[in-house]
PDB file of C-alpha atoms and ligand atoms in Angstrom:
ATOM      1  CA  MET A  76      14.427   6.772  -5.020  1.00 98.00           C
ATOM      2  CA  ARG A  77      15.191   3.516  -6.602  1.00 98.00           C
ATOM      3  CA  PHE A  78      13.341   0.230  -6.894  1.00 98.00           C
ATOM      4  CA  ASP A  79      15.039  -2.673  -8.241  1.00 99.00           C
ATOM      5  CA  LEU A  80      13.109  -5.087  -9.175  1.00 98.00           C
ATOM      6  CA  PHE A  81      13.782  -8.978  -9.228  1.00 98.00           C
ATOM      7  CA  SER A  82      11.179 -11.407 -11.102  1.00 98.00           C
ATOM      8  CA  ILE A  83      11.245 -14.215 -13.306  1.00 98.00           C
ATOM      9  CA  PHE A  84       8.499 -12.596 -15.402  1.00 98.00           C
ATOM     10  CA  PRO A  85      10.052  -8.652 -15.374  1.00 98.00           C
ATOM     11  CA  GLU A  86       8.248  -7.921 -18.641  1.00 98.00           C
ATOM     12  CA  VAL A  87       5.080  -7.707 -16.767  1.00 97.00           C
ATOM     13  CA  PHE A  88       6.118  -4.915 -15.074  1.00 97.00           C
ATOM     14  CA  ASP A  89       6.601  -2.365 -18.034  1.00 95.00           C
ATOM     15  CA  PRO A  90       3.027  -1.764 -19.066  1.00 95.00           C
ATOM     16  CA  TYR A  91       1.863  -0.451 -15.598  1.00 95.00           C
ATOM     17  CA  ILE A  92       5.281   1.521 -14.512  1.00 95.00           C
ATOM     18  CA  ASN A  93       4.556   3.537 -18.054  1.00 91.00           C
ATOM     19  CA  LEU A  94       1.294   4.875 -17.140  1.00 87.00           C
ATOM     20  CA  SER A  95      -0.156   6.871 -14.380  1.00 77.00           C
ATOM     21  CA  ILE A  96       1.424   8.209 -11.217  1.00 86.00           C
ATOM     22  CA  LEU A  97       4.775   5.931 -11.662  1.00 95.00           C
ATOM     23  CA  LYS A  98       5.270   7.438 -15.062  1.00 95.00           C
ATOM     24  CA  LYS A  99       4.946  11.159 -14.129  1.00 94.00           C
ATOM     25  CA  ALA A 100       7.391  10.158 -10.830  1.00 96.00           C
ATOM     26  CA  LEU A 101       9.618   8.682 -13.332  1.00 96.00           C
ATOM     27  CA  GLU A 102       9.600  11.154 -15.910  1.00 96.00           C
ATOM     28  CA  ASN A 103      10.021  13.773 -13.267  1.00 95.00           C
ATOM     29  CA  GLN A 104      13.296  11.806 -11.569  1.00 96.00           C
ATOM     30  CA  VAL A 105      11.410  11.210  -8.347  1.00 97.00           C
ATOM     31  CA  ILE A 106      12.128   7.551  -8.568  1.00 98.00           C
ATOM     32  CA  GLU A 107      14.131   5.336 -10.515  1.00 98.00           C
ATOM     33  CA  ILE A 108      12.737   1.471 -11.429  1.00 98.00           C
ATOM     34  CA  ARG A 109      15.104  -1.438 -12.697  1.00 98.00           C
ATOM     35  CA  THR A 110      13.960  -4.558 -13.403  1.00 98.00           C
ATOM     36  CA  PHE A 111      15.936  -7.818 -13.532  1.00 98.00           C
ATOM     37  CA  ASP A 112      15.145 -11.270 -15.018  1.00 98.00           C
ATOM     38  CA  ILE A 113      16.315 -13.575 -11.941  1.00 98.00           C
ATOM     39  CA  ARG A 114      16.670 -16.131 -14.878  1.00 98.00           C
ATOM     40  CA  ASP A 115      19.478 -14.302 -16.255  1.00 98.00           C
ATOM     41  CA  TRP A 116      21.605 -15.622 -13.038  1.00 98.00           C
ATOM     42  CA  ALA A 117      20.665 -19.185 -13.619  1.00 98.00           C
ATOM     43  CA  THR A 118      24.176 -21.005 -14.516  1.00 96.00           C
ATOM     44  CA  ASP A 119      22.490 -24.451 -16.038  1.00 97.00           C
ATOM     45  CA  LYS A 120      21.856 -24.826 -19.362  1.00 98.00           C
ATOM     46  CA  HIS A 121      17.995 -24.080 -19.142  1.00 98.00           C
ATOM     47  CA  HIS A 122      18.295 -21.555 -17.060  1.00 98.00           C
ATOM     48  CA  THR A 123      16.482 -23.564 -14.338  1.00 98.00           C
ATOM     49  CA  THR A 124      14.833 -21.086 -11.256  1.00 98.00           C
ATOM     50  CA  ASP A 125      12.856 -23.779  -9.502  1.00 98.00           C
ATOM     51  CA  ASP A 126      13.255 -27.363  -8.337  1.00 98.00           C
ATOM     52  CA  THR A 127      11.334 -30.020  -6.197  1.00 97.00           C
ATOM     53  CA  PRO A 128      11.116 -29.609  -2.641  1.00 98.00           C
ATOM     54  CA  PHE A 129      13.396 -31.317  -0.212  1.00 98.00           C
ATOM     55  CA  GLY A 130      10.908 -33.692   1.751  1.00 98.00           C
ATOM     56  CA  GLY A 131       8.429 -33.939  -0.951  1.00 97.00           C
ATOM     57  CA  GLY A 132       4.926 -32.635  -1.419  1.00 96.00           C
ATOM     58  CA  GLY A 133       3.381 -30.794  -4.122  1.00 93.00           C
ATOM     59  CA  GLY A 134       4.624 -27.903  -6.397  1.00 95.00           C
ATOM     60  CA  MET A 135       8.082 -26.315  -7.124  1.00 97.00           C
ATOM     61  CA  VAL A 136      10.312 -24.053  -4.882  1.00 98.00           C
ATOM     62  CA  MET A 137      12.576 -21.291  -6.067  1.00 98.00           C
ATOM     63  CA  LYS A 138      16.036 -22.051  -5.976  1.00 98.00           C
ATOM     64  CA  PRO A 139      18.734 -19.636  -4.019  1.00 98.00           C
ATOM     65  CA  GLU A 140      21.585 -19.706  -6.016  1.00 98.00           C
ATOM     66  CA  PRO A 141      19.947 -17.481  -8.899  1.00 98.00           C
ATOM     67  CA  ILE A 142      18.455 -15.244  -6.454  1.00 98.00           C
ATOM     68  CA  PHE A 143      21.705 -14.806  -4.259  1.00 98.00           C
ATOM     69  CA  SER A 144      23.606 -13.910  -7.562  1.00 98.00           C
ATOM     70  CA  ALA A 145      21.187 -11.483  -8.994  1.00 99.00           C
ATOM     71  CA  ILE A 146      20.741  -9.327  -5.878  1.00 99.00           C
ATOM     72  CA  GLU A 147      24.503  -9.633  -4.458  1.00 98.00           C
ATOM     73  CA  GLU A 148      25.687  -8.733  -7.965  1.00 98.00           C
ATOM     74  CA  ILE A 149      23.387  -5.579  -8.311  1.00 99.00           C
ATOM     75  CA  GLU A 150      23.085  -4.222  -4.675  1.00 99.00           C
ATOM     76  CA  GLY A 151      26.608  -5.659  -3.267  1.00 98.00           C
ATOM     77  CA  ARG A 152      27.406  -8.314  -0.854  1.00 98.00           C
ATOM     78  CA  PRO A 153      26.160  -8.056   1.609  1.00 98.00           C
ATOM     79  CA  PRO A 154      23.633  -5.854  -0.151  1.00 98.00           C
ATOM     80  CA  ALA A 155      23.531  -2.042   0.707  1.00 98.00           C
ATOM     81  CA  CYS A 156      19.827  -1.611   0.843  1.00 98.00           C
ATOM     82  CA  PRO A 157      16.637  -3.282   2.679  1.00 99.00           C
ATOM     83  CA  VAL A 158      15.884  -6.547   0.431  1.00 99.00           C
ATOM     84  CA  ILE A 159      12.307  -7.202   0.491  1.00 99.00           C
ATOM     85  CA  LEU A 160      10.388 -10.454  -0.215  1.00 98.00           C
ATOM     86  CA  LEU A 161       6.658  -9.787  -1.521  1.00 98.00           C
ATOM     87  CA  SER A 162       5.144 -12.770   0.152  1.00 98.00           C
ATOM     88  CA  PRO A 163       1.669 -14.223   1.682  1.00 97.00           C
ATOM     89  CA  GLN A 164       3.761 -14.563   4.813  1.00 97.00           C
ATOM     90  CA  GLY A 165       4.951 -11.094   5.411  1.00 98.00           C
ATOM     91  CA  GLU A 166       4.075  -8.393   7.477  1.00 98.00           C
ATOM     92  CA  LEU A 167       0.710  -6.675   6.102  1.00 98.00           C
ATOM     93  CA  LEU A 168       1.214  -3.617   4.054  1.00 98.00           C
ATOM     94  CA  ASN A 169      -0.008  -0.633   5.217  1.00 97.00           C
ATOM     95  CA  HIS A 170      -0.021   3.469   5.279  1.00 96.00           C
ATOM     96  CA  GLN A 171       2.608   3.243   8.022  1.00 97.00           C
ATOM     97  CA  LEU A 172       4.873   0.933   6.300  1.00 98.00           C
ATOM     98  CA  ALA A 173       4.894   2.420   3.064  1.00 98.00           C
ATOM     99  CA  GLU A 174       5.497   5.622   4.936  1.00 98.00           C
ATOM    100  CA  GLU A 175       8.388   4.168   6.807  1.00 98.00           C
ATOM    101  CA  LEU A 176      10.096   2.557   3.543  1.00 98.00           C
ATOM    102  CA  SER A 177       9.363   6.005   1.713  1.00 98.00           C
ATOM    103  CA  HIS A 178      12.429   7.118   3.485  1.00 98.00           C
ATOM    104  CA  GLU A 179      15.067   4.775   1.842  1.00 98.00           C
ATOM    105  CA  GLU A 180      17.165   5.722  -0.796  1.00 98.00           C
ATOM    106  CA  SER A 181      16.654   2.387  -2.340  1.00 98.00           C
ATOM    107  CA  LEU A 182      14.728  -1.016  -2.289  1.00 99.00           C
ATOM    108  CA  ALA A 183      15.572  -4.402  -3.629  1.00 99.00           C
ATOM    109  CA  LEU A 184      12.155  -6.285  -4.327  1.00 99.00           C
ATOM    110  CA  ILE A 185      11.808  -9.912  -4.800  1.00 98.00           C
ATOM    111  CA  CYS A 186       9.139 -11.143  -6.648  1.00 98.00           C
ATOM    112  CA  GLY A 187       8.508 -14.842  -5.499  1.00 94.00           C
ATOM    113  CA  ARG A 188       6.460 -17.315  -7.625  1.00 89.00           C
ATOM    114  CA  TYR A 189       5.531 -21.080  -7.308  1.00 84.00           C
ATOM    115  CA  GLU A 190       5.022 -22.220  -3.863  1.00 92.00           C
ATOM    116  CA  GLY A 191       7.601 -20.348  -2.473  1.00 95.00           C
ATOM    117  CA  VAL A 192      11.282 -19.517  -1.907  1.00 98.00           C
ATOM    118  CA  ASP A 193      13.980 -21.778  -0.503  1.00 98.00           C
ATOM    119  CA  GLU A 194      14.238 -20.688   3.226  1.00 98.00           C
ATOM    120  CA  ARG A 195      17.766 -20.122   2.932  1.00 98.00           C
ATOM    121  CA  VAL A 196      16.951 -16.589   1.439  1.00 98.00           C
ATOM    122  CA  LEU A 197      14.658 -15.411   3.912  1.00 98.00           C
ATOM    123  CA  GLU A 198      17.445 -16.396   6.729  1.00 98.00           C
ATOM    124  CA  HIS A 199      20.219 -14.839   4.776  1.00 98.00           C
ATOM    125  CA  LEU A 200      19.364 -12.376   2.160  1.00 98.00           C
ATOM    126  CA  VAL A 201      15.916 -10.849   2.962  1.00 98.00           C
ATOM    127  CA  THR A 202      15.628  -8.184   5.607  1.00 98.00           C
ATOM    128  CA  ARG A 203      12.101  -8.023   5.399  1.00 98.00           C
ATOM    129  CA  GLU A 204       9.081  -9.971   4.092  1.00 98.00           C
ATOM    130  CA  ILE A 205       5.665  -7.900   3.330  1.00 98.00           C
ATOM    131  CA  SER A 206       2.123  -8.923   1.876  1.00 98.00           C
ATOM    132  CA  ILE A 207      -0.533  -7.163   0.433  1.00 98.00           C
ATOM    133  CA  GLY A 208      -3.369  -8.883   2.381  1.00 98.00           C
ATOM    134  CA  ASP A 209      -5.139 -12.016   3.416  1.00 98.00           C
ATOM    135  CA  TYR A 210      -5.955 -13.550  -0.084  1.00 98.00           C
ATOM    136  CA  VAL A 211      -3.892 -16.053  -2.740  1.00 97.00           C
ATOM    137  CA  LEU A 212      -2.186 -14.342  -5.562  1.00 98.00           C
ATOM    138  CA  SER A 213       0.006 -16.313  -8.154  1.00 97.00           C
ATOM    139  CA  GLY A 214       2.992 -14.382  -7.367  1.00 98.00           C
ATOM    140  CA  GLY A 215       4.635 -11.044  -5.971  1.00 98.00           C
ATOM    141  CA  GLU A 216       4.656  -9.130  -9.029  1.00 98.00           C
ATOM    142  CA  LEU A 217       1.467  -7.428  -8.520  1.00 98.00           C
ATOM    143  CA  PRO A 218       2.305  -6.840  -4.760  1.00 98.00           C
ATOM    144  CA  ALA A 219       5.740  -5.076  -5.619  1.00 98.00           C
ATOM    145  CA  LEU A 220       3.809  -2.673  -8.316  1.00 98.00           C
ATOM    146  CA  ILE A 221       1.435  -2.124  -5.207  1.00 98.00           C
ATOM    147  CA  LEU A 222       4.359  -1.465  -2.874  1.00 98.00           C
ATOM    148  CA  ILE A 223       5.712   1.034  -5.413  1.00 98.00           C
ATOM    149  CA  GLU A 224       2.943   2.804  -5.944  1.00 97.00           C
ATOM    150  CA  ALA A 225       1.951   3.346  -2.294  1.00 97.00           C
ATOM    151  CA  ILE A 226       5.418   4.637  -1.681  1.00 98.00           C
ATOM    152  CA  THR A 227       5.734   6.637  -4.621  1.00 97.00           C
ATOM    153  CA  ARG A 228       2.526   8.563  -3.822  1.00 96.00           C
ATOM    154  CA  LEU A 229       4.395   9.755  -0.565  1.00 97.00           C
ATOM    155  CA  LEU A 230       7.465  10.883  -2.299  1.00 97.00           C
ATOM    156  CA  PRO A 231       7.399  14.693  -2.445  1.00 95.00           C
ATOM    157  CA  GLY A 232       7.262  15.997  -5.934  1.00 89.00           C
ATOM    158  CA  ALA A 233       5.296  12.617  -7.043  1.00 91.00           C
ATOM    159  CA  LEU A 234       1.973  14.009  -7.201  1.00 84.00           C
ATOM    160  CA  GLY A 235       1.401  17.077  -9.641  1.00 76.00           C
ATOM    161  CA  ASP A 236      -0.586  18.636  -6.620  1.00 68.00           C
ATOM    162  CA  PRO A 237       1.558  20.731  -4.369  1.00 59.00           C
ATOM    163  CA  THR A 238      -0.620  19.506  -0.961  1.00 64.00           C
ATOM    164  CA  GLY A 239       0.839  15.988  -2.178  1.00 67.00           C
ATOM    165  CA  ALA A 240      -0.362  12.778   0.056  1.00 71.00           C
ATOM    166  CA  SER A 241      -0.262  14.800   3.479  1.00 66.00           C
ATOM    167  CA  ASP A 242      -4.205  14.914   3.766  1.00 59.00           C
ATOM    168  CA  ASP A 243      -4.676  11.487   2.208  1.00 75.00           C
ATOM    169  CA  SER A 244      -7.585   9.463   4.128  1.00 80.00           C
ATOM    170  CA  PHE A 245      -4.868   6.868   5.646  1.00 88.00           C
ATOM    171  CA  ALA A 246      -2.253   9.364   7.072  1.00 84.00           C
ATOM    172  CA  SER A 247      -5.602  11.060   8.986  1.00 87.00           C
ATOM    173  CA  GLY A 248      -6.700   7.498  10.478  1.00 91.00           C
ATOM    174  CA  LEU A 249     -10.013   8.329   8.874  1.00 96.00           C
ATOM    175  CA  LEU A 250     -12.166   6.979   5.816  1.00 97.00           C
ATOM    176  CA  GLU A 251     -12.705  10.143   3.432  1.00 97.00           C
ATOM    177  CA  TYR A 252     -16.399  12.015   3.555  1.00 98.00           C
ATOM    178  CA  PRO A 253     -18.611  11.511   0.597  1.00 98.00           C
ATOM    179  CA  HIS A 254     -18.098  13.185  -2.497  1.00 98.00           C
ATOM    180  CA  TYR A 255     -20.415  14.793  -4.852  1.00 98.00           C
ATOM    181  CA  THR A 256     -20.146  16.618  -8.035  1.00 98.00           C
ATOM    182  CA  ARG A 257     -22.907  18.397 -10.634  1.00 98.00           C
ATOM    183  CA  PRO A 258     -25.981  17.579 -10.853  1.00 98.00           C
ATOM    184  CA  ALA A 259     -27.304  18.902  -7.932  1.00 98.00           C
ATOM    185  CA  GLU A 260     -30.146  16.498  -8.549  1.00 98.00           C
ATOM    186  CA  PHE A 261     -29.700  13.137 -10.066  1.00 98.00           C
ATOM    187  CA  ARG A 262     -32.694  11.023 -10.516  1.00 98.00           C
ATOM    188  CA  GLY A 263     -34.253  12.429  -7.716  1.00 98.00           C
ATOM    189  CA  TRP A 264     -31.512  11.900  -5.269  1.00 98.00           C
ATOM    190  CA  LYS A 265     -30.098  15.240  -4.134  1.00 98.00           C
ATOM    191  CA  VAL A 266     -26.864  16.495  -3.086  1.00 98.00           C
ATOM    192  CA  PRO A 267     -26.911  17.345   0.733  1.00 98.00           C
ATOM    193  CA  GLU A 268     -27.938  20.977   1.175  1.00 98.00           C
ATOM    194  CA  VAL A 269     -24.871  21.750   3.266  1.00 98.00           C
ATOM    195  CA  LEU A 270     -22.662  21.410   0.397  1.00 98.00           C
ATOM    196  CA  LEU A 271     -24.608  24.000  -1.923  1.00 98.00           C
ATOM    197  CA  SER A 272     -24.603  26.705   0.852  1.00 98.00           C
ATOM    198  CA  GLY A 273     -21.249  28.044   0.471  1.00 98.00           C
ATOM    199  CA  ASN A 274     -20.750  28.191   4.435  1.00 98.00           C
ATOM    200  CA  HIS A 275     -17.174  26.477   4.361  1.00 98.00           C
ATOM    201  CA  ARG A 276     -17.125  26.292   8.360  1.00 98.00           C
ATOM    202  CA  GLU A 277     -20.282  24.139   8.100  1.00 98.00           C
ATOM    203  CA  ILE A 278     -19.226  22.253   5.113  1.00 98.00           C
ATOM    204  CA  ASP A 279     -15.806  21.294   7.097  1.00 98.00           C
ATOM    205  CA  SER A 280     -17.748  20.387  10.211  1.00 98.00           C
ATOM    206  CA  TRP A 281     -20.186  18.131   8.143  1.00 98.00           C
ATOM    207  CA  ARG A 282     -17.572  16.471   6.069  1.00 98.00           C
ATOM    208  CA  ARG A 283     -15.749  15.577   9.348  1.00 98.00           C
ATOM    209  CA  LYS A 284     -18.758  13.920  10.958  1.00 98.00           C
ATOM    210  CA  GLN A 285     -19.252  11.741   7.633  1.00 98.00           C
ATOM    211  CA  ALA A 286     -15.796  10.841   7.953  1.00 98.00           C
ATOM    212  CA  LEU A 287     -16.144   9.847  11.511  1.00 98.00           C
ATOM    213  CA  LYS A 288     -19.531   8.268  10.722  1.00 98.00           C
ATOM    214  CA  ARG A 289     -18.065   6.096   7.928  1.00 98.00           C
ATOM    215  CA  THR A 290     -14.994   5.277   9.748  1.00 98.00           C
ATOM    216  CA  LEU A 291     -17.137   3.792  12.669  1.00 97.00           C
ATOM    217  CA  LEU A 292     -19.401   2.211  10.794  1.00 97.00           C
ATOM    218  CA  GLN A 293     -17.160   0.756   7.895  1.00 97.00           C
ATOM    219  CA  ARG A 294     -13.567   0.641   9.429  1.00 97.00           C
ATOM    220  CA  PRO A 295     -13.873   0.802  13.360  1.00 96.00           C
ATOM    221  CA  ASP A 296     -10.566  -1.036  13.341  1.00 96.00           C
ATOM    222  CA  LEU A 297      -8.815   2.488  11.927  1.00 95.00           C
ATOM    223  CA  PHE A 298     -10.033   4.682  14.509  1.00 95.00           C
ATOM    224  CA  ASP A 299      -7.637   6.041  16.597  1.00 93.00           C
ATOM    225  CA  LEU A 300      -8.816   8.224  19.490  1.00 95.00           C
ATOM    226  CA  ARG A 301      -5.326   9.866  19.396  1.00 95.00           C
ATOM    227  CA  LYS A 302      -5.626  11.423  16.214  1.00 94.00           C
ATOM    228  CA  LEU A 303      -9.133  13.276  16.843  1.00 95.00           C
ATOM    229  CA  ALA A 304      -9.519  16.830  16.535  1.00 95.00           C
ATOM    230  CA  LYS A 305     -11.151  19.683  18.847  1.00 95.00           C
ATOM    231  CA  GLY A 306     -14.348  19.393  17.741  1.00 96.00           C
ATOM    232  CA  ASP A 307     -14.770  15.735  17.280  1.00 98.00           C
ATOM    233  CA  SER A 308     -16.280  15.098  20.590  1.00 97.00           C
ATOM    234  CA  LYS A 309     -19.149  17.497  19.772  1.00 98.00           C
ATOM    235  CA  LEU A 310     -19.552  15.602  16.534  1.00 98.00           C
ATOM    236  CA  LEU A 311     -19.152  11.901  18.072  1.00 98.00           C
ATOM    237  CA  LEU A 312     -22.137  12.981  20.741  1.00 97.00           C
ATOM    238  CA  GLU A 313     -24.357  14.102  17.498  1.00 98.00           C
ATOM    239  CA  LEU A 314     -23.445  10.923  15.824  1.00 98.00           C
ATOM    240  CA  ALA A 315     -24.573   8.985  18.889  1.00 97.00           C
ATOM    241  CA  GLU A 316     -27.968   9.906  17.999  1.00 97.00           C
ATOM    242  CA  GLU A 317     -27.646   8.417  14.622  1.00 97.00           C
ATOM    243  CA  ILE A 318     -26.161   5.049  15.018  1.00 97.00           C
ATOM    244  CA  GLU A 319     -24.634   2.937  17.790  1.00 96.00           C
ATOM    245  CA  LEU A 320     -21.569   4.069  18.734  1.00 96.00           C
ATOM    246  CA  PRO A 321     -18.602   1.002  19.729  1.00 95.00           C
ATOM    247  CA  ALA A 322     -18.018   0.577  23.193  1.00 96.00           C
ATOM    248  CA  PHE A 323     -14.423   2.325  22.929  1.00 96.00           C
ATOM    249  CA  ILE A 324     -16.076   5.582  21.809  1.00 96.00           C
ATOM    250  CA  LYS A 325     -18.903   5.704  24.227  1.00 96.00           C
ATOM    251  CA  ASN A 326     -16.274   5.057  26.824  1.00 96.00           C
ATOM    252  CA  PHE A 327     -14.201   7.885  25.754  1.00 96.00           C
ATOM    253  CA  LEU A 328     -17.086  10.303  25.371  1.00 95.00           C
ATOM    254  CA  GLY A 329     -18.620   8.970  28.962  1.00 92.00           C
ATOM    255  CA  GLY A 330     -14.749   9.874  30.305  1.00 73.00           C
ATOM    256  CA  ARG A 331     -15.205  13.566  29.215  1.00 64.00           C
ATOM    257  CA  GLU A 332     -18.288  14.464  30.637  1.00 49.00           C
TER     258      GLU A 332
HETATM  259  C1  9D3 B 684      -0.991 -23.001  -0.975  1.00 53.69           C
HETATM  260  C2  9D3 B 684      -0.150 -22.184   0.159  1.00 53.69           C
HETATM  261  N1  9D3 B 684       0.244 -20.837  -0.426  1.00 53.69           N
HETATM  262  C3  9D3 B 684       0.695 -20.028   1.309  1.00 53.69           C
HETATM  263  C4  9D3 B 684      -0.165 -19.236   1.694  1.00 53.69           C
HETATM  264  C5  9D3 B 684       0.911 -21.031  -0.942  1.00 53.69           C
HETATM  265  C6  9D3 B 684       1.169 -19.828  -1.761  1.00 53.69           C
HETATM  266  C7  9D3 B 684       0.272 -19.075  -2.537  1.00 53.69           C
HETATM  267  C8  9D3 B 684       0.878 -17.840  -2.886  1.00 53.69           C
HETATM  268  C9  9D3 B 684       2.663 -19.557  -2.378  1.00 53.69           C
HETATM  269  C10 9D3 B 684       3.054 -18.302  -2.751  1.00 53.69           C
HETATM  270  C11 9D3 B 684       2.089 -17.665  -3.576  1.00 53.69           C
HETATM  271  C12 9D3 B 684       2.241 -16.279  -4.546  1.00 53.69           C
HETATM  272  N2  9D3 B 684       1.929 -15.074  -3.583  1.00 53.69           N
HETATM  273  C13 9D3 B 684       2.860 -14.076  -3.613  1.00 53.69           C
HETATM  274  O1  9D3 B 684       3.772 -14.303  -3.929  1.00 53.69           O
HETATM  275  C14 9D3 B 684       2.395 -12.979  -2.597  1.00 53.69           C
HETATM  276  C15 9D3 B 684       1.305 -12.798  -1.941  1.00 53.69           C
HETATM  277  C16 9D3 B 684      -0.031 -13.240  -1.920  1.00 53.69           C
HETATM  278  O2  9D3 B 684      -0.416 -14.458  -2.551  1.00 53.69           O
HETATM  279  N3  9D3 B 684      -1.312 -12.551  -1.511  1.00 53.69           N
HETATM  280  C17 9D3 B 684      -0.824 -11.152  -1.067  1.00 53.69           C
HETATM  281  N4  9D3 B 684       0.319 -10.663  -0.785  1.00 53.69           N
HETATM  282  C18 9D3 B 684       1.407 -11.198  -1.284  1.00 53.69           C
HETATM  283  S1  9D3 B 684       3.001 -10.728  -1.685  1.00 53.69           S
HETATM  284  C19 9D3 B 684       3.440 -11.887  -2.508  1.00 53.69           C
END
């Protein structure tokens, strides 16, 4: 899969790209990343990429011409791939969106700066607008790297591990169970007995119950009744004795008795 990054700060990508999982995926030719400086397509003497907003008000707006020229020269006119603008107004990135985009051959990612981008870029060039969450950043560069990493992890061969990302927590709709490693006792805090038992049926059941419990307590919004497995009703009934279950879980359990 190819990612083409368009930014006025293309140099910020290199240090992160050449690390970690992205580096491995690049070496294994699972992905290709090209970075482009939008400034290279600005035609005036000072290579201007921004200007003051029509109608007044503070801040600067990214000019349309250099962005159109850059994207059309690299991706064709009209572009042959999805053109994504990273923006605070976009749809929120999640596992499902990353999974959907992982099936594309190629993506063009535009990283905005300043107060925003001239609306004609959104109307006539961009096919999709994506945000990474409801907080203010200074530009789309870090969001673009986050999007690339989230997608790359889902590509076959990107993780050294043959199981890949299929059992990743957000694919299952549940948060992960608690993890422990040696020592079995640290400052008097013991690892749960069941994990030392060697009984893998019991361990699997304990982990599943903990994953259900955590999700219900910390991220009930993630909980998807359609993704529940066979033994889960029994585990949820046990959890009803330990925590106050959300109403939708009580209804679900009630409806099965
Ligand atoms: C002050 C009003 N802001 C609108 C919410 C203006 C504004 C804030 C931040 C305009 C641009 C930006 C720069 N941010 C991004 O380009 C961005 C972003 C983000 O700030 N948060 C979450 N995801 C993203 S993706 C791109």
